[in-house]
C-alpha atoms as one frame of an Amber mdcrd trajectory, in Angstrom:
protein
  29.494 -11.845 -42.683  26.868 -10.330 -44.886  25.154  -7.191 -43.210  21.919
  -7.493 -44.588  21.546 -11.179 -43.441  19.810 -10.415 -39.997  17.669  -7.361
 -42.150  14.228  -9.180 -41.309  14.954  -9.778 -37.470  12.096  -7.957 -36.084
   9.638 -10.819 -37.471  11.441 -13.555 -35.282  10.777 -11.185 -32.049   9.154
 -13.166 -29.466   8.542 -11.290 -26.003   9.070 -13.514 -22.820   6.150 -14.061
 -21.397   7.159 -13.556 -17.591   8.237 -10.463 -18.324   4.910  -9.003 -20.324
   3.926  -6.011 -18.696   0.435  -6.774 -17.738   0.346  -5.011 -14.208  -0.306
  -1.755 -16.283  -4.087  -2.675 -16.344  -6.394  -0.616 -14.094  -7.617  -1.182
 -10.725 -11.024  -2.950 -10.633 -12.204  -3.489  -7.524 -14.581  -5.707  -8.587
 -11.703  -8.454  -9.670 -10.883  -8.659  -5.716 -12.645 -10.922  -3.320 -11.092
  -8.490   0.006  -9.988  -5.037   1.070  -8.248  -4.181   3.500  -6.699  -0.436
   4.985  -3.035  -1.184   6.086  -1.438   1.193   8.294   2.667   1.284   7.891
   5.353   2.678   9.880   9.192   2.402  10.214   9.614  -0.011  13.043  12.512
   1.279  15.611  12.628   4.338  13.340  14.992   7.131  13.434  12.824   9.758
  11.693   9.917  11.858  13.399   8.541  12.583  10.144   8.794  11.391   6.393
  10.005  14.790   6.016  13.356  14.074   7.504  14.402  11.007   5.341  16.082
  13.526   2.795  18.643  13.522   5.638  19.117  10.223   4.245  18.782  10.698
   0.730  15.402   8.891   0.153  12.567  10.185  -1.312   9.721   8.491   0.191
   7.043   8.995  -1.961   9.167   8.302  -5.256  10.092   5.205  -3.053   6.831
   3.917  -2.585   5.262   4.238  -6.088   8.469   2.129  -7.326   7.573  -0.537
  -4.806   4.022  -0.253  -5.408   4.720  -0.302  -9.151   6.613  -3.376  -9.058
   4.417  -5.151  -6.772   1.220  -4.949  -8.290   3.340  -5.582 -12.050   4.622
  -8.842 -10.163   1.575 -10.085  -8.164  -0.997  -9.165 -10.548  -2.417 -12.267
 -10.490  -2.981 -12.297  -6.590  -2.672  -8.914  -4.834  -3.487  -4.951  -5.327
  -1.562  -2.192  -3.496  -2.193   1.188  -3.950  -0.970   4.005  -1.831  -4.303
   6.006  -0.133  -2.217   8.643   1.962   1.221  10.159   2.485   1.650  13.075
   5.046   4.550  14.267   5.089   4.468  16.024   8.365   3.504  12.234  10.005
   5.277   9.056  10.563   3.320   6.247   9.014   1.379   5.494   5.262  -1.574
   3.863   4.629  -1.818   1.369   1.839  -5.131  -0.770   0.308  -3.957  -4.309
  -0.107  -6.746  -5.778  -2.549  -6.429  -9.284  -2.567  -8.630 -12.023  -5.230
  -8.630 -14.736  -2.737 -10.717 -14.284  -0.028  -9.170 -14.090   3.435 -10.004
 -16.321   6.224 -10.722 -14.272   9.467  -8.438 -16.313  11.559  -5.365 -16.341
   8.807  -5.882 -12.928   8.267  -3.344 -11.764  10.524  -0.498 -14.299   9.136
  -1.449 -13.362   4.975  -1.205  -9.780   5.989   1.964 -10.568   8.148   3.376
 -12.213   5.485   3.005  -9.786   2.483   4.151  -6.652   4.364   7.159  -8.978
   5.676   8.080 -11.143   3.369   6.775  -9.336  -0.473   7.389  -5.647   0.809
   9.839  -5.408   3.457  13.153  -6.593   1.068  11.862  -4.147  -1.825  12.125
  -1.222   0.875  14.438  -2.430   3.002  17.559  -3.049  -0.216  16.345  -1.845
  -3.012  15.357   1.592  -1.697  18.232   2.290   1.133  15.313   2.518   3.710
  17.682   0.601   5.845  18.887   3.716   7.229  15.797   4.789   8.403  15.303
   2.453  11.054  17.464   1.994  14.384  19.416  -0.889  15.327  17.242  -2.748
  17.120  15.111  -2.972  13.876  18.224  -4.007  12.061  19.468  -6.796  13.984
  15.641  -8.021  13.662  15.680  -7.482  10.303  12.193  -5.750  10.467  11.406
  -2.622   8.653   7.221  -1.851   9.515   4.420  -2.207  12.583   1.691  -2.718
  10.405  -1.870  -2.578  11.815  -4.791  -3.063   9.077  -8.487  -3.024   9.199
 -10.791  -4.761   6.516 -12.297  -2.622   4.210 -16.308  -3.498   3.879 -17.928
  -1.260   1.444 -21.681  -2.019   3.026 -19.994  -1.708   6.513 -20.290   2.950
   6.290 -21.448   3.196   9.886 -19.837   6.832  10.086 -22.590   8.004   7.510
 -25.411   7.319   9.570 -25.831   7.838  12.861 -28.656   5.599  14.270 -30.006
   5.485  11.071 -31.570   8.995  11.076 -28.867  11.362  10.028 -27.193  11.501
   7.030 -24.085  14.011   8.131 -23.062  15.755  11.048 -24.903  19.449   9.661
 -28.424  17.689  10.463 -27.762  17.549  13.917 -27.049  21.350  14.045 -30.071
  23.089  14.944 -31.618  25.732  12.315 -30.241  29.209  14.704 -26.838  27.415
  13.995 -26.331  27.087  18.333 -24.896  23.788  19.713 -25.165  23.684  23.434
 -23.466  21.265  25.974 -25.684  18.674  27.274 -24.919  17.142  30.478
């Protein structure tokens, strides 16, 4: 076989296009119809603290970028997740799940349900080993996180103002800087 025969190759490249890398784009919240603040932890767990997974060789927070990573890469063309906080001295993570179609308020609960159960549980739950983490009541169920969420309204800042005169907490401080117990 002649070597030189396959010397123009890289003109006949074609990249798949399932497999373009588009989930690389930034985060516009704009592109989303709904928010919403989910609240994970390990169901049945047998840790008291993210702290002690390295017991169990996982490193949660390299864990959850991966997932997140891969998520957003493979549902960029429906749903958002991006990791808000990680303590590790607690027992749960909160996540904002972004999603372009807009949410019904009484199928809320199953869409949420079903990306935390069915899109993120398998990731964790396999592909990063966070089956040890959990007991085994949660592995005969097969369920990895209690998830609670709340939507996420950006009008809807009721902890800014407090009946609509105060703009933070230092306003209602009187000027000599003493705050007395009212009765």
């Amino acid at each position: 076989m002649n070597e030189t025969f396959f010397a123009d190759y890289k003109k006949f490249i074609v990249t798949p296009v399932g497999e373009m890398t588009t989930g690389n784009e930034v985060f516009d919240p704009k592109n989303y119809s709904s928010h919403y603040i989910l609240t994970l932890s390990i169901y049945n767990s047998r840790l008291s603290n993210w702290r002690d997974a390295s017991k169990y060789d996982i490193d949660v927070e390299k864990s959850i970028k991966t997932v997140l990573m891969e998520f957003n890469q493979k549902q960029n063309e429906r749903y958002h997740l991006e990791l808000l906080e990680l303590d590790r001295f607690k027992n749960y993570f909160v996540l904002a799940l972004s999603s372009k179609t807009k949410f019904e308020t009484k199928e809320e609960n199953d869409r949420i349900s079903y990306v935390v159960d069915r899109m993120l549980t398998n990731p964790f739950y396999v592909g990063q080993g966070w089956f040890n983490l959990i007991g085994e009541k949660g592995r005969v169920e097969r369920k990895l996180f209690c998830c609670s969420f709340m939507k996420y309204e950006i009008g809807n800042r009721e902890h800014q103002k407090i009946d609509n005169n105060f703009k933070n907490i230092t306003e209602l401080i009187p000027k000599n800087s003493e705050i007395k117990l009212i009765k």
